[in-house]
Short mmCIF file of C-alpha atoms in Angstrom, two decimals:
data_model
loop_
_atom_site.label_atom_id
_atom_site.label_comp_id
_atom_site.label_asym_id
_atom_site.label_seq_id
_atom_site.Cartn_x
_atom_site.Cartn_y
_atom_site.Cartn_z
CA UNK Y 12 10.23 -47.13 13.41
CA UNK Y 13 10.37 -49.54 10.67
CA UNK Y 14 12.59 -48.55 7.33
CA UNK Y 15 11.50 -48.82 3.83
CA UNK Y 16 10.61 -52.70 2.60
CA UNK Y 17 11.05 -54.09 -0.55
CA UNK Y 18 9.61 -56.85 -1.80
CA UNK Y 19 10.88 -59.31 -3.38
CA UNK Y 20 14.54 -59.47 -2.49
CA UNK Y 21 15.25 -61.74 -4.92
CA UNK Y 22 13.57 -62.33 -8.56
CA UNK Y 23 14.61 -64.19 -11.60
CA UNK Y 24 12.73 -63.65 -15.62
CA UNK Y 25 12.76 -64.23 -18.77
CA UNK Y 26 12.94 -62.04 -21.20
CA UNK Y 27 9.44 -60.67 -22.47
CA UNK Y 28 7.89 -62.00 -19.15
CA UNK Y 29 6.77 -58.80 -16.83
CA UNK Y 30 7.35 -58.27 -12.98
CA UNK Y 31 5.70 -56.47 -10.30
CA UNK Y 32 8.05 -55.00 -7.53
CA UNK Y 33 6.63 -53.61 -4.28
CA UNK Y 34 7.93 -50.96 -1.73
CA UNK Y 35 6.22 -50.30 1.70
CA UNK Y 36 7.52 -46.95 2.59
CA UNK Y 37 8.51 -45.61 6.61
CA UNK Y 38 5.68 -45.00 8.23
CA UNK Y 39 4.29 -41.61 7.53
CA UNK Y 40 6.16 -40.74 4.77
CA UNK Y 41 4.12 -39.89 1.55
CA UNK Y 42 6.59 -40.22 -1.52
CA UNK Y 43 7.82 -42.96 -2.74
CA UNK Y 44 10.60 -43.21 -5.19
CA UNK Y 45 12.00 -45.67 -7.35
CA UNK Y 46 15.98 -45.96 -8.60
CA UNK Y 47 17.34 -48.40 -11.37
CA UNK Y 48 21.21 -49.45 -10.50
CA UNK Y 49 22.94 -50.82 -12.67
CA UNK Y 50 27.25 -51.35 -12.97
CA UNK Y 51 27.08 -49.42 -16.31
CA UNK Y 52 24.73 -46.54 -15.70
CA UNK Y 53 24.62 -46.22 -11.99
CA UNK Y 54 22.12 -45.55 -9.84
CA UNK Y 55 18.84 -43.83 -12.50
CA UNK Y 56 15.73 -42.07 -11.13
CA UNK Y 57 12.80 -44.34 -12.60
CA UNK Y 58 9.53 -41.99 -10.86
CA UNK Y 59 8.16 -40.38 -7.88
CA UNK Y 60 4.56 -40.63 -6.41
CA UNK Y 61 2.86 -38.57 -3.92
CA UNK Y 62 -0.52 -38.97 -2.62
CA UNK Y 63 -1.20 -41.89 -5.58
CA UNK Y 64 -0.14 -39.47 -8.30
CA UNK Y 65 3.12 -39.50 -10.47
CA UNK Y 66 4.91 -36.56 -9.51
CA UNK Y 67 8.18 -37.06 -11.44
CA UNK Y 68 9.32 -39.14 -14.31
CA UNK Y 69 12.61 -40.18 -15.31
CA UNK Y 70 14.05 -40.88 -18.55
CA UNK Y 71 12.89 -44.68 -19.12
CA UNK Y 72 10.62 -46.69 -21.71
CA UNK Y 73 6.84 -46.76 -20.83
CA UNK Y 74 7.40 -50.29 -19.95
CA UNK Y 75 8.32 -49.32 -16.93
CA UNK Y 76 5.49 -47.96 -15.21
CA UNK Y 77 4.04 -47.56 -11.21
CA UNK Y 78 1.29 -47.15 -8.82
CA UNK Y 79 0.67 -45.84 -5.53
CA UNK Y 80 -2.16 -47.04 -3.23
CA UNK Y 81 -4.13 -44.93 -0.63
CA UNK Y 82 -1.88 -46.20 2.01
CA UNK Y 83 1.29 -44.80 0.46
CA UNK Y 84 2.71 -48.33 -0.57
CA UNK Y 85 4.03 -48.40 -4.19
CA UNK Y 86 4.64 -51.05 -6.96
CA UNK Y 87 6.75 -50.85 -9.77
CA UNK Y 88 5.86 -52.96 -13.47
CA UNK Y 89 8.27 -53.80 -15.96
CA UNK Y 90 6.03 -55.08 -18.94
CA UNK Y 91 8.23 -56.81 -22.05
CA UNK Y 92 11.39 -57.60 -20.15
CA UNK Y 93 14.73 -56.98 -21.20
CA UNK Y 94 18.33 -58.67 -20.62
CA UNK Y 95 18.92 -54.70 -20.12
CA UNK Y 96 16.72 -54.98 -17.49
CA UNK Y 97 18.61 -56.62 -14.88
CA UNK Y 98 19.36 -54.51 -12.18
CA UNK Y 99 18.84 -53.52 -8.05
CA UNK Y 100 15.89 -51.68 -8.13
CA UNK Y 101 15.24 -49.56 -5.40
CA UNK Y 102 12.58 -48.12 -3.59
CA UNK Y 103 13.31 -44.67 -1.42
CA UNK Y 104 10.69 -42.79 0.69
CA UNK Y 105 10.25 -39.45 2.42
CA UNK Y 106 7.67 -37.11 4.17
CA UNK Y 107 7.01 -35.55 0.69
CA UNK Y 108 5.98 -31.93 1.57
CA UNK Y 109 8.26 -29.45 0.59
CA UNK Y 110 10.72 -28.53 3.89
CA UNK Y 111 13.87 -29.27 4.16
CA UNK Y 112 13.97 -32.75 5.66
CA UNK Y 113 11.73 -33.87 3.23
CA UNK Y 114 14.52 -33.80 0.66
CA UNK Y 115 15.91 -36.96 2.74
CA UNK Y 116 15.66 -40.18 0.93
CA UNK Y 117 15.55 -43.08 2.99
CA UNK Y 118 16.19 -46.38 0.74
CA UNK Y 119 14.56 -50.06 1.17
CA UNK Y 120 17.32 -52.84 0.63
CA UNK Y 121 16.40 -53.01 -3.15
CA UNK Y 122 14.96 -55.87 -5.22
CA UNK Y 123 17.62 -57.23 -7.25
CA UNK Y 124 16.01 -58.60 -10.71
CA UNK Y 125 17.70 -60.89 -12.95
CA UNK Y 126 16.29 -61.37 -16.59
CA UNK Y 127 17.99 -64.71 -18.23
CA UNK W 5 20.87 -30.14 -16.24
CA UNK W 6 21.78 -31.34 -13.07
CA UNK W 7 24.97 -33.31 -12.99
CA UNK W 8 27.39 -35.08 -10.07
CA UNK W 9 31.09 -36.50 -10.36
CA UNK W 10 32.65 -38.64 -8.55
CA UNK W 11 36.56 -38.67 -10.28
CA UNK W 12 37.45 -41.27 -7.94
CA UNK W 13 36.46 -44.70 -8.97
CA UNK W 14 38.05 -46.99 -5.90
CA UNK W 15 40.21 -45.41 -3.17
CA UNK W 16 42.13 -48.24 -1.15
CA UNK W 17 43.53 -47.61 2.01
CA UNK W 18 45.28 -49.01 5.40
CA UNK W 19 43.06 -48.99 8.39
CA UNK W 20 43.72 -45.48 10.29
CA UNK W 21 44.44 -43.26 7.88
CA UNK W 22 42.48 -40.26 6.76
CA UNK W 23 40.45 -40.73 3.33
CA UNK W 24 38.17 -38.04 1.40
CA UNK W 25 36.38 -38.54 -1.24
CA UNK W 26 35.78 -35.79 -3.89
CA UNK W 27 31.92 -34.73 -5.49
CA UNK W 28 31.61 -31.87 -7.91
CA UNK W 29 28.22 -30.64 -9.05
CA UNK W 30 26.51 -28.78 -11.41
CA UNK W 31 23.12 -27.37 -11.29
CA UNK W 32 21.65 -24.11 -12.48
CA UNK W 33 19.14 -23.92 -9.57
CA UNK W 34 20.15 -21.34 -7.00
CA UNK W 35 18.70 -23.42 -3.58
CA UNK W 36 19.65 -27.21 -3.99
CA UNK W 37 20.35 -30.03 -1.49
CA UNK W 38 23.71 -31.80 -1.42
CA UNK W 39 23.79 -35.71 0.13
CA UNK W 40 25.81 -38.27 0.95
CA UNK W 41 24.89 -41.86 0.98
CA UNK W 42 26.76 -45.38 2.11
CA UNK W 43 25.84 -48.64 0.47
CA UNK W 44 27.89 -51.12 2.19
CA UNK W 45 27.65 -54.89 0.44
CA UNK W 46 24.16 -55.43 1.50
CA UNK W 47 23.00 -53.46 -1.42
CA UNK W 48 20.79 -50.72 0.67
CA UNK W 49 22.03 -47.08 0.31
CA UNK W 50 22.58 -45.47 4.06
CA UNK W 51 21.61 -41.70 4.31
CA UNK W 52 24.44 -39.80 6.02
CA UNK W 53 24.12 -35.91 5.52
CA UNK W 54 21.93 -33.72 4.02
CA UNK W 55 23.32 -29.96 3.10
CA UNK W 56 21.78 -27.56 1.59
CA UNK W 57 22.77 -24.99 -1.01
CA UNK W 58 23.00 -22.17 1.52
CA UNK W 59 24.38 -23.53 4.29
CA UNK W 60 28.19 -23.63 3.63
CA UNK W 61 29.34 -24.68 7.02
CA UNK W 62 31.29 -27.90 7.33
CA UNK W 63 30.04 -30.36 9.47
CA UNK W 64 31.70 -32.84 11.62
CA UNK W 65 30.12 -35.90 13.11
CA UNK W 66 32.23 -38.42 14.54
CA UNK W 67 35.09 -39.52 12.00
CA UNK W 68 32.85 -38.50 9.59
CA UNK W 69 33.31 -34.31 7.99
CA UNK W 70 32.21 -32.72 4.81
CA UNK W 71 33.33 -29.67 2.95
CA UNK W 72 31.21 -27.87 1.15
CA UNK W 73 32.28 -24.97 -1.31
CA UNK W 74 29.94 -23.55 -3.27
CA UNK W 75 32.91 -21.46 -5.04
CA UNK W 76 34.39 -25.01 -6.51
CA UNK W 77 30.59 -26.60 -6.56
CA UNK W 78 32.50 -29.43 -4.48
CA UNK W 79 31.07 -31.43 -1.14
CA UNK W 80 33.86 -33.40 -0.04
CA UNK W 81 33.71 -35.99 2.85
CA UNK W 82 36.77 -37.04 4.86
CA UNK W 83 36.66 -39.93 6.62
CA UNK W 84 39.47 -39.87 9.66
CA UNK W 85 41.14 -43.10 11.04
CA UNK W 86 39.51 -45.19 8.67
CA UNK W 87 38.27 -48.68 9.95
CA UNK W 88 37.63 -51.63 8.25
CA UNK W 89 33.66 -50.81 8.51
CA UNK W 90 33.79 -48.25 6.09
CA UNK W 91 34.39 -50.66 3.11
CA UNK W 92 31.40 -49.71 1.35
CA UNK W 93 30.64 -47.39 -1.83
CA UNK W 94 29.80 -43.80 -1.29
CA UNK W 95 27.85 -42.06 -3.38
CA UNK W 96 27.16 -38.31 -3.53
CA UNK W 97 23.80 -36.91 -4.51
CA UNK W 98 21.83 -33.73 -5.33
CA UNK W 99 18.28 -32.75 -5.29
CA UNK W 100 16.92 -29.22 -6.72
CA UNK W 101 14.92 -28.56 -4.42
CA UNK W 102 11.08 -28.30 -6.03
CA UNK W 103 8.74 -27.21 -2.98
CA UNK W 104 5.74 -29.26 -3.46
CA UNK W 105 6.61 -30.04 -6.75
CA UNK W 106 8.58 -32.97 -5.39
CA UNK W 107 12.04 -34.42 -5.76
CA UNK W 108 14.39 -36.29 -7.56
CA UNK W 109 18.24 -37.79 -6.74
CA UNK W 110 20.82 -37.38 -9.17
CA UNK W 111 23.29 -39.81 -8.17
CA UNK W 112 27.47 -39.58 -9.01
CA UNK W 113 28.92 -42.74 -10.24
CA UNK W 114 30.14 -43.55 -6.37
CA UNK W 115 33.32 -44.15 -4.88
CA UNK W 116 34.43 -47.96 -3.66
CA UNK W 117 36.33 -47.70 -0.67
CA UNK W 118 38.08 -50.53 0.57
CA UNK W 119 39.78 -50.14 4.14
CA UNK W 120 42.41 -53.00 4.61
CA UNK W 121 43.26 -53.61 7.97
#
């Protein structure tokens, strides 16, 4: 089974620009979260969708905002960015119902976003 | 408020010996999950062990063990004979667990190991 993919690996903005970020989640799995990491506040919980609704919201600016299409994929915006900004962003998905093993998180490798 | 600590910033030790690394928790929920996770250099965080809040039986898999104590609020994992693989940071995690109201990681700051050989 494939794992969670993140796309891109890679990006580099400037500040005030915006960025999509997208996250193909394991197969099957209907929630997709996303996690800010950053070396001073550590890994942050940015939102949760499940079935193409926003299910939970961390504590972070509207800029940052989601989606989630029909087919469970996600995508992350960051409108107005900030030098703040920079960070690994990570995606995370899991069955989404509420058993047990749905509580298991299974990460992407992260898009790691540099604003200059 | 839900809230994880890792005390230990970076643990360094010589390949072989026995390492744990400490979590302590706080939640007011009475039926949480407890997890650990490995993110080794390549950035993407590796699921290891889900426990949840009434299950207090210490697992063993491999090198790998966790204690959980629900007296303490502590999930400690012990890695024995280290090797040089485990140089990653470990971070523990906890989820109150919300049905079908979803879910949501709090993370602890995370522990560096780094296993010299």
């Amino acid at each position: 089974k494939a794992g969670v993919t993140q796309t891109p690996r890679y990006l580099i903005k400037t500040r005030g620009q915006q960025v999509t970020l997208s996250c193909s989640p394991i197969s099957g799995h209907r929630s997709v979260s996303w996690y800010q990491q950053t070396p001073g506040q550590g890994l942050q919980f940015l939102f949760e969708y499940f079935s193409e609704t926003q299910r939970n919201k961390g504590n972070f600016p509207g800029r940052f905002s989601g989606r989630q299409f029909s087919n469970s994929r996600s995508e992350m915006n960051v409108s107005t960015l900030e030098l703040g900004d920079s960070a690994l962003y990570l995606c995370a998905s899991n069955l989404g119902g509420g058993g047990p093993s749905t509580y298991e998180q299974y990460f992407g490798p992260g898009t790691r976003l540099t604003v200059t | 408020a839900q809230k994880v600590t890792q005390a230990q910033t970076e643990i360094s030790v010589v390949e072989k010996e026995d390492v744990t690394l400490d979590c302590v928790y706080e939640t007011r929920d009475t039926t949480y999950y407890l997890f650990w996770y490995k993110q080794p250099p390549s950035g993407e965080l590796v699921f290891l062990i889900r426990r949840n809040s009434f299950d207090e039986q210490n697992e063993i898999s491999g090198r790998y063990s966790w204690n959980f104590q629900k007296s303490t609020s502590s999930f400690n994992f012990t890695i024995t004979a280290s090797q040089v693989v485990d140089s990653a940071v470990y971070f523990c995690a906890l989820s109150e667990a919300q049905g079908n109201a979803g879910n949501m990681l709090t993370f602890g700051g995370g522990t560096r190991l780094m296993v010299k050989p």
